[in-house]
PDB file of C-alpha atoms in Angstrom:
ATOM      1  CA  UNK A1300       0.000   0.000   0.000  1.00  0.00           C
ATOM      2  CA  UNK A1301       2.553   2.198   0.956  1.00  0.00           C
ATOM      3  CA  UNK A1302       4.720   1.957  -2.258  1.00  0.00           C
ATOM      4  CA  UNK A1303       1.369   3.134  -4.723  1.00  0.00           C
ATOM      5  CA  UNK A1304       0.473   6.156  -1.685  1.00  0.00           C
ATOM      6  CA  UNK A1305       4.575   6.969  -2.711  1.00  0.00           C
ATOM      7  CA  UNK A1306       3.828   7.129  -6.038  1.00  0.00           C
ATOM      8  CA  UNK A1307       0.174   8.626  -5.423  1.00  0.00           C
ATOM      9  CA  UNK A1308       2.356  11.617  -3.776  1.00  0.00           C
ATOM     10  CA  UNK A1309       3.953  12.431  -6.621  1.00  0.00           C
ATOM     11  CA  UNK A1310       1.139  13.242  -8.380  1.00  0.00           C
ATOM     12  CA  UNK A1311       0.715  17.351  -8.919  1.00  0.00           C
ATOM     13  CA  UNK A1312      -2.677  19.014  -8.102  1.00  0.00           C
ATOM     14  CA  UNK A1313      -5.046  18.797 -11.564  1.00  0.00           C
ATOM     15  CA  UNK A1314      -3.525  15.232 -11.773  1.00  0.00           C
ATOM     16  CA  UNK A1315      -6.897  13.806 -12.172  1.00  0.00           C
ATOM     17  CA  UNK A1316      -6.529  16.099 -15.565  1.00  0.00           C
ATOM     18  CA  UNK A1317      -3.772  15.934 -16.825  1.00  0.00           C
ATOM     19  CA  UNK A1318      -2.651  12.108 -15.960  1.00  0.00           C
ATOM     20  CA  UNK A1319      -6.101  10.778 -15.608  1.00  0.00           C
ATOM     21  CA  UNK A1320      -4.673   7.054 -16.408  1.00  0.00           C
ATOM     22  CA  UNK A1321      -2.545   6.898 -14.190  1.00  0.00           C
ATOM     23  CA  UNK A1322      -4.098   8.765 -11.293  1.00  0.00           C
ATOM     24  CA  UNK A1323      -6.844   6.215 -11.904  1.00  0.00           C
ATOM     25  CA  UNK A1324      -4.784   3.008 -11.925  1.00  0.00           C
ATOM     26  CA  UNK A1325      -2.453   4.044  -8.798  1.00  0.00           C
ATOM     27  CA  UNK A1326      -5.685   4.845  -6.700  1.00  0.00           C
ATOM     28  CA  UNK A1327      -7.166   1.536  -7.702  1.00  0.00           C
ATOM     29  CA  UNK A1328      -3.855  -0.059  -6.944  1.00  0.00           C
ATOM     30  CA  UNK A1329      -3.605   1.457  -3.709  1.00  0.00           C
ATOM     31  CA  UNK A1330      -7.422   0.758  -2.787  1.00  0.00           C
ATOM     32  CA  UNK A1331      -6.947  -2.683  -3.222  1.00  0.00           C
ATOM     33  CA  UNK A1332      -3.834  -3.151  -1.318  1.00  0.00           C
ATOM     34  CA  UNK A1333      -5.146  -1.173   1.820  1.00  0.00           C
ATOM     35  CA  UNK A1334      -8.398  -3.312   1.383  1.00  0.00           C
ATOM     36  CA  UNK A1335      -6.302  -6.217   2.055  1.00  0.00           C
ATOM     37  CA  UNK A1336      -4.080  -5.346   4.452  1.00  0.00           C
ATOM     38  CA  UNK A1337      -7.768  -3.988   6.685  1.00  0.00           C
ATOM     39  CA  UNK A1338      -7.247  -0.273   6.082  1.00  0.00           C
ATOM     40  CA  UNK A1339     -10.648   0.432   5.619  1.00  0.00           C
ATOM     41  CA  UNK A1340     -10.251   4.324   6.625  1.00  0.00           C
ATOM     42  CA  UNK A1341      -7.801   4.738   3.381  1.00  0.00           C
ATOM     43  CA  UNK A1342      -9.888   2.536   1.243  1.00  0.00           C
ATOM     44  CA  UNK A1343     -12.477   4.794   1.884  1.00  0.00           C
ATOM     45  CA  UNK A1344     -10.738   7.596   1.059  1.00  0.00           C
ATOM     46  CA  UNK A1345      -9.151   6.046  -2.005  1.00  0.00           C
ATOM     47  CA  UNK A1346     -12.515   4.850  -3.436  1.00  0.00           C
ATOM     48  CA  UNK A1347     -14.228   7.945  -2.716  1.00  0.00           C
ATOM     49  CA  UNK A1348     -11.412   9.850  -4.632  1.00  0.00           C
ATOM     50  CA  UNK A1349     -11.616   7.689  -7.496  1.00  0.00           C
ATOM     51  CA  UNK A1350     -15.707   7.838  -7.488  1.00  0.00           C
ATOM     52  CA  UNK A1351     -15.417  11.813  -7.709  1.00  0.00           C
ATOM     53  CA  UNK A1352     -13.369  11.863 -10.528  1.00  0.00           C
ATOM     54  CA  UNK A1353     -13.780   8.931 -12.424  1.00  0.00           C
ATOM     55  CA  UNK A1354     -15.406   9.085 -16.030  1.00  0.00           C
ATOM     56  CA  UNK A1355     -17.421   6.888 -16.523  1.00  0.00           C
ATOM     57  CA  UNK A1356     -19.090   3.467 -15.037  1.00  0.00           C
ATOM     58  CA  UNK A1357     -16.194   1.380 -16.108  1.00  0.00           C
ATOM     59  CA  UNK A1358     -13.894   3.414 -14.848  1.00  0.00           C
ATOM     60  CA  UNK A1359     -15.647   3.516 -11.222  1.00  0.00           C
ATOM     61  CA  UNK A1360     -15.920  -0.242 -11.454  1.00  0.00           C
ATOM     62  CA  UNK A1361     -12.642  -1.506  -9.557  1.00  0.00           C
ATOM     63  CA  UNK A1362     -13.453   1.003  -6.647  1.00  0.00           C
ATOM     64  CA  UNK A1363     -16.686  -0.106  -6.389  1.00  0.00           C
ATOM     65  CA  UNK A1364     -15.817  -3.763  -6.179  1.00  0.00           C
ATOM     66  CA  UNK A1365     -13.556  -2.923  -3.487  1.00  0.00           C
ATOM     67  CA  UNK A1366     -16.224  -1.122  -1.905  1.00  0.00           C
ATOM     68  CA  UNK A1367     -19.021  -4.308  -2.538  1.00  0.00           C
ATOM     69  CA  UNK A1368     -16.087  -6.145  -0.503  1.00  0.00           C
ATOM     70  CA  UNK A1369     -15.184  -4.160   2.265  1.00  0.00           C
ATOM     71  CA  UNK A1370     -18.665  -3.534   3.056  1.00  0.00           C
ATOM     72  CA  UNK A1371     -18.893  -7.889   3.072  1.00  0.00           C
ATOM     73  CA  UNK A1372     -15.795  -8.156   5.166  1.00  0.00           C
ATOM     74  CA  UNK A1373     -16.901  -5.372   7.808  1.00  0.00           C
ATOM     75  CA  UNK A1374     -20.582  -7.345   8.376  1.00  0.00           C
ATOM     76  CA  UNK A1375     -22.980  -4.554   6.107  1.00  0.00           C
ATOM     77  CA  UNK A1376     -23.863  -7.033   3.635  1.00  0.00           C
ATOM     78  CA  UNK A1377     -27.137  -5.355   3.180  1.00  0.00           C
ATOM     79  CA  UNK A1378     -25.099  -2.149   2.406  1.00  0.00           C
ATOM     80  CA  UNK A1379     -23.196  -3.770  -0.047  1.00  0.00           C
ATOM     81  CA  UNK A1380     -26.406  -5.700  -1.670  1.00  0.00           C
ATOM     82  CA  UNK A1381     -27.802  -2.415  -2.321  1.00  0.00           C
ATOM     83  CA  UNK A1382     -24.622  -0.893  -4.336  1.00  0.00           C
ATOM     84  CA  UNK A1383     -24.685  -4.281  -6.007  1.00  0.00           C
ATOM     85  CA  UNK A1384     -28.308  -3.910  -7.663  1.00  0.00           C
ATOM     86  CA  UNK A1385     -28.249   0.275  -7.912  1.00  0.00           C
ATOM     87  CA  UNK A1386     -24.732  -0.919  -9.565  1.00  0.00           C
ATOM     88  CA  UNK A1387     -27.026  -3.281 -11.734  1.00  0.00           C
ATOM     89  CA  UNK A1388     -29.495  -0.803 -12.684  1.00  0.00           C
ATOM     90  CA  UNK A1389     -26.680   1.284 -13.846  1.00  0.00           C
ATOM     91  CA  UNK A1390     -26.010  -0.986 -16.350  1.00  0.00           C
ATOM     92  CA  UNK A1391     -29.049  -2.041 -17.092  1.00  0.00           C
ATOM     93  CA  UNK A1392     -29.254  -5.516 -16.251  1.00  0.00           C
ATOM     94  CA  UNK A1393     -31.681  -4.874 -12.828  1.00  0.00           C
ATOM     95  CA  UNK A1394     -32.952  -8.417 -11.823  1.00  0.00           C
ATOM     96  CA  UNK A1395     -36.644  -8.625 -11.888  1.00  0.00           C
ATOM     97  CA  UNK A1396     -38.972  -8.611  -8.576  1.00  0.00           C
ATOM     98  CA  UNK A1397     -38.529 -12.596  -8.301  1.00  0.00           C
ATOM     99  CA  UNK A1398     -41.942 -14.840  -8.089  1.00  0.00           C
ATOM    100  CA  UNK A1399     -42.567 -18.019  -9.068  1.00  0.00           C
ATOM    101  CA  UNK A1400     -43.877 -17.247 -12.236  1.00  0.00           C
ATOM    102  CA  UNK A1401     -40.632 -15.211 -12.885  1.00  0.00           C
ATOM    103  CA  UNK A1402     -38.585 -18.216 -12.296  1.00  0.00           C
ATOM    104  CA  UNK A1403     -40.735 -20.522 -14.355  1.00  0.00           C
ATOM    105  CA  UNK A1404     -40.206 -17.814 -16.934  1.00  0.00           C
ATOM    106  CA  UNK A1405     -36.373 -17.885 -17.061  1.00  0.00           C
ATOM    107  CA  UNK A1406     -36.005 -21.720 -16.725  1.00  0.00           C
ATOM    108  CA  UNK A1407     -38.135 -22.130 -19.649  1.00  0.00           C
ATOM    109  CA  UNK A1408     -36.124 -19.797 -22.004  1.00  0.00           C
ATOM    110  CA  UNK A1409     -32.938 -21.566 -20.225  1.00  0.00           C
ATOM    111  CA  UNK A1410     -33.870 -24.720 -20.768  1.00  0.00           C
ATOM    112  CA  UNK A1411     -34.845 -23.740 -24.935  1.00  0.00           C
ATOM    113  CA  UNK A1412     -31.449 -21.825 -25.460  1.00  0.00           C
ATOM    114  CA  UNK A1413     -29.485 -24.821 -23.667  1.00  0.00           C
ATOM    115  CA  UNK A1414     -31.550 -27.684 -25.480  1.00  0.00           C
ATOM    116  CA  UNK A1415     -29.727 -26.731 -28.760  1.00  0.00           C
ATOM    117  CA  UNK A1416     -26.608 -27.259 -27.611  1.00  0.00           C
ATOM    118  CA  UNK A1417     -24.231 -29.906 -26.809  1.00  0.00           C
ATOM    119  CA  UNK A1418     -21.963 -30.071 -23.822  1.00  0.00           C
ATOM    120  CA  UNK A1419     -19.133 -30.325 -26.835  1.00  0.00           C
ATOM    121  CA  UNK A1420     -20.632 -27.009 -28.043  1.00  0.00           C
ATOM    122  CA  UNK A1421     -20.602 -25.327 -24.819  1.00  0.00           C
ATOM    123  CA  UNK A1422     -16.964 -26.688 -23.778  1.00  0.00           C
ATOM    124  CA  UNK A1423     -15.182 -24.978 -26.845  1.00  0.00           C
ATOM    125  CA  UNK A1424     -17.799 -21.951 -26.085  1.00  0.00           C
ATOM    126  CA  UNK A1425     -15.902 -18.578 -27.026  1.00  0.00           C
ATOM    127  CA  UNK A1426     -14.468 -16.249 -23.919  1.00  0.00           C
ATOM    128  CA  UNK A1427     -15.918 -13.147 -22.975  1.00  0.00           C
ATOM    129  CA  UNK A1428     -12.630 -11.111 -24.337  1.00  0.00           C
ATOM    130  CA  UNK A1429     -13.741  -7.365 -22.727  1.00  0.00           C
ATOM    131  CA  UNK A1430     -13.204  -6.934 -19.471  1.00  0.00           C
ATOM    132  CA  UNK A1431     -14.518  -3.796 -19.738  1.00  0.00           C
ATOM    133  CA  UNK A1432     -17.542  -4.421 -21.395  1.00  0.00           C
ATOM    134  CA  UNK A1433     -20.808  -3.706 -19.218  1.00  0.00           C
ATOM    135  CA  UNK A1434     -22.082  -7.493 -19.332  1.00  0.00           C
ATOM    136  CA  UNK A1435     -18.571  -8.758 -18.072  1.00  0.00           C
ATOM    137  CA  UNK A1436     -19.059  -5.929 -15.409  1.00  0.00           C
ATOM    138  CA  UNK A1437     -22.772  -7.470 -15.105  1.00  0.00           C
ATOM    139  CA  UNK A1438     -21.583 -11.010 -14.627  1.00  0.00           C
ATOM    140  CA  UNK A1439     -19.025  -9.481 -12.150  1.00  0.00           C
ATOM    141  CA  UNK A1440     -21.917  -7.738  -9.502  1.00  0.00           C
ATOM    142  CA  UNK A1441     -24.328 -11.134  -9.778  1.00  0.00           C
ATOM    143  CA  UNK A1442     -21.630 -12.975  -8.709  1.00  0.00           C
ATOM    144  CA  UNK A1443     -20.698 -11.202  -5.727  1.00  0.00           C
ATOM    145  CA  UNK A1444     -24.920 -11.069  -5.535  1.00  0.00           C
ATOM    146  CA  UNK A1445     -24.885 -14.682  -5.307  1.00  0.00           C
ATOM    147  CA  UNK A1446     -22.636 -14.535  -2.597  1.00  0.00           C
ATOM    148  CA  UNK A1447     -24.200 -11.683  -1.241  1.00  0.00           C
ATOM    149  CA  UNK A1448     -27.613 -12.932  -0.684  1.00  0.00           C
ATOM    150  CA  UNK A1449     -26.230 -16.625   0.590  1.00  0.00           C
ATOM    151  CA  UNK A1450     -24.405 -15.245   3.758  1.00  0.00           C
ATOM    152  CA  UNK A1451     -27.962 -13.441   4.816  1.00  0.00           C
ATOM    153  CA  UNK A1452     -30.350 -15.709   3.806  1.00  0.00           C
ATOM    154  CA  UNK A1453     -32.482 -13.898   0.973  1.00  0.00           C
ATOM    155  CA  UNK A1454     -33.027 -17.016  -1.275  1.00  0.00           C
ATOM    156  CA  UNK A1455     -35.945 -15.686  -3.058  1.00  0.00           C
ATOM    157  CA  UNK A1456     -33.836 -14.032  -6.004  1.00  0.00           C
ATOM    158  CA  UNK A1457     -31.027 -17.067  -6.006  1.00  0.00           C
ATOM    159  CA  UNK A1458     -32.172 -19.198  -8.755  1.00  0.00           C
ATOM    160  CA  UNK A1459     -32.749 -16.104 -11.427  1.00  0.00           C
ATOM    161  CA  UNK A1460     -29.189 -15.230 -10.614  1.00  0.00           C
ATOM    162  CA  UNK A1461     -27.014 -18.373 -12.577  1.00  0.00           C
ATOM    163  CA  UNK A1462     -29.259 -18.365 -15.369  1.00  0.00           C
ATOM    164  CA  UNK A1463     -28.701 -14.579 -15.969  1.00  0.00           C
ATOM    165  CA  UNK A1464     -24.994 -15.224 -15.593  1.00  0.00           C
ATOM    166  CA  UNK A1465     -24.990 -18.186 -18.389  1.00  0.00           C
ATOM    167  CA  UNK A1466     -27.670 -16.185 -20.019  1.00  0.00           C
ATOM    168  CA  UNK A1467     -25.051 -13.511 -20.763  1.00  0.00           C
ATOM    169  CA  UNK A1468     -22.001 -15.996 -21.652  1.00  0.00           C
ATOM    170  CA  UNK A1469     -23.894 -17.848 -24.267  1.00  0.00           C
ATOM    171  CA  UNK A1470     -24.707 -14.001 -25.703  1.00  0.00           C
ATOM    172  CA  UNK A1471     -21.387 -12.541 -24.898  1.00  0.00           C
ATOM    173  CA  UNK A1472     -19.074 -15.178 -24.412  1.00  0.00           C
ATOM    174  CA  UNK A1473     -17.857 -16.982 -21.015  1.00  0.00           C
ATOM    175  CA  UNK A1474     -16.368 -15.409 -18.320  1.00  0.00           C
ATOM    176  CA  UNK A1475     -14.581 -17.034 -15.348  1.00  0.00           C
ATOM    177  CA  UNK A1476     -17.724 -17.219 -13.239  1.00  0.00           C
ATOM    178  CA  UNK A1477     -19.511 -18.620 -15.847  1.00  0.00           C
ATOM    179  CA  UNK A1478     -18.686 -22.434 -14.337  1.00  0.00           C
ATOM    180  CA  UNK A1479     -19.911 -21.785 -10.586  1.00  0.00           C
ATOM    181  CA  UNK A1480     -23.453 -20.305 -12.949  1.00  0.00           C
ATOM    182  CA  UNK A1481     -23.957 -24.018 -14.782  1.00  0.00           C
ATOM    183  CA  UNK A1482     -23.202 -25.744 -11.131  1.00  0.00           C
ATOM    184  CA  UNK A1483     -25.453 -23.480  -9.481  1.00  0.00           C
ATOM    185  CA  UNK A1484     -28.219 -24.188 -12.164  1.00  0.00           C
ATOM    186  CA  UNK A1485     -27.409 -27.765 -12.447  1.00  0.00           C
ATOM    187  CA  UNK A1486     -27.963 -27.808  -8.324  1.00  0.00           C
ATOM    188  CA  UNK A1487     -31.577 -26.306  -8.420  1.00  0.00           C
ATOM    189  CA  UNK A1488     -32.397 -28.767 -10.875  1.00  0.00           C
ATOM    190  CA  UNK A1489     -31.737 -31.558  -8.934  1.00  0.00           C
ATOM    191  CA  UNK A1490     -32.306 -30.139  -5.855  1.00  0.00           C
ATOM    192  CA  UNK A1491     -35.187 -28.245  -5.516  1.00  0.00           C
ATOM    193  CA  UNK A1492     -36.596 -29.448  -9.267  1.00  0.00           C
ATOM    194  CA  UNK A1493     -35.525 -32.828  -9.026  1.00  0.00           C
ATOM    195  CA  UNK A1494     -34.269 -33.464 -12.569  1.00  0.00           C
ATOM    196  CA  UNK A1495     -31.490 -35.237 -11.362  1.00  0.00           C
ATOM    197  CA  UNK A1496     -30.263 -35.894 -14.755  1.00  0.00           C
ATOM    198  CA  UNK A1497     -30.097 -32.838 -16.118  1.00  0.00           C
ATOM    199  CA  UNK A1498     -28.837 -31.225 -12.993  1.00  0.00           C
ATOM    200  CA  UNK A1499     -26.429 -33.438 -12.868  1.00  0.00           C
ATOM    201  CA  UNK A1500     -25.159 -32.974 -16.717  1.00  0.00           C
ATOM    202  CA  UNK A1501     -24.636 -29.344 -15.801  1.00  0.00           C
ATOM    203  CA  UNK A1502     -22.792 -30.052 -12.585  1.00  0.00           C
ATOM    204  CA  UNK A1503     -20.519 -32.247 -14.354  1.00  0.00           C
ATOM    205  CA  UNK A1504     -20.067 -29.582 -17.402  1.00  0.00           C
ATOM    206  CA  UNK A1505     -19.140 -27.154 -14.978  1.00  0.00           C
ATOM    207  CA  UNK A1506     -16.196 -29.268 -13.842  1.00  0.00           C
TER     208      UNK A1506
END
């Protein structure tokens, strides 16, 4: 932490002008390093910093995954549940109000996007390449969502959750969360649907 805050103090007032890339990537350096080494005073002030001046979404994205995880580590899950769905409305991809209906809804158009292709097809599936692109920022919040919602119990929007995640990578491409989404679909089915053989096909293609 200390060697990006030596670097961060060489930076001249206007900085966030005139050397906006690097202000931006020594901030998000030094956020993330504090974060880990529990200096959640400076990774408050580093995040805040970087949400002032940053230009965009994107650009906010890193501080605001720090922030989704500090507010985790320090116990204000529901704090960080909310950033994750304004964060989600933001980039328009706002999970619906979840009823069983809903759910029936999205494991029907699941099951009729998946039932055209074989576990060969979705093995050699093509990576999402952008790491900047709003649905690999998407795919990043509903995982931490996921998580999110496990450690205080809200269950009710848990199932939508996977199948928007592999409803985005078989749009956009797969991203490294894109396994846990097929094992977490492949679960409900057998679980709570029991379609053991189908949950069990995308347990096993997660793998």
């Amino acid at each position: 932490h200390s060697f990006f805050n030596y670097g961060i103090s060489y930076l001249r007032r206007g900085h966030w002008d005139e050397h906006y890339h690097l202000s931006l990537e020594l901030f998000n350096l030094a956020a993330k390093c504090a974060l880990m080494n529990a200096e959640h005073d400076s990774v408050k002030t580093l995040t805040e910093q970087i949400m002032r001046n940053a230009k965009c979404f994107g650009d906010k994205f890193e501080a605001i995954s720090v922030t989704i995880t500090l507010l985790n580590w320090s116990g204000n899950v529901f704090a960080a549940v909310a950033l994750i769905y304004s964060s989600l409305s933001t980039l328009k991809e706002a999970l619906p109000s979840v009823t069983p209906f809903i759910i029936d809804q999205y494991l029907g158009n699941m099951r009729a996007q998946l039932a055209v292709l074989s576990d060969d097809t979705l093995l050699s599936y093509p990576a999402m390449l952008n790491p900047s692109n709003s649905k690999f920022l998407a795919v990043e919040l509903l995982a931490k969502l996921y998580t999110s919602l496990t450690v205080i119990h809200e269950r009710d929007a848990m199932p939508i959750i996977p199948l928007k995640i592999i409803e985005i990578s078989l749009t956009c491409g797969m991203s490294p969360h894109s396994p846990s989404a097929f094992a977490q679909y492949g679960n409900y089915l057998a679980l709570i649907r029991y379609e053991f053989e189908e949950g069990y096909r995308y347990v096993k293609l997660a793998l």
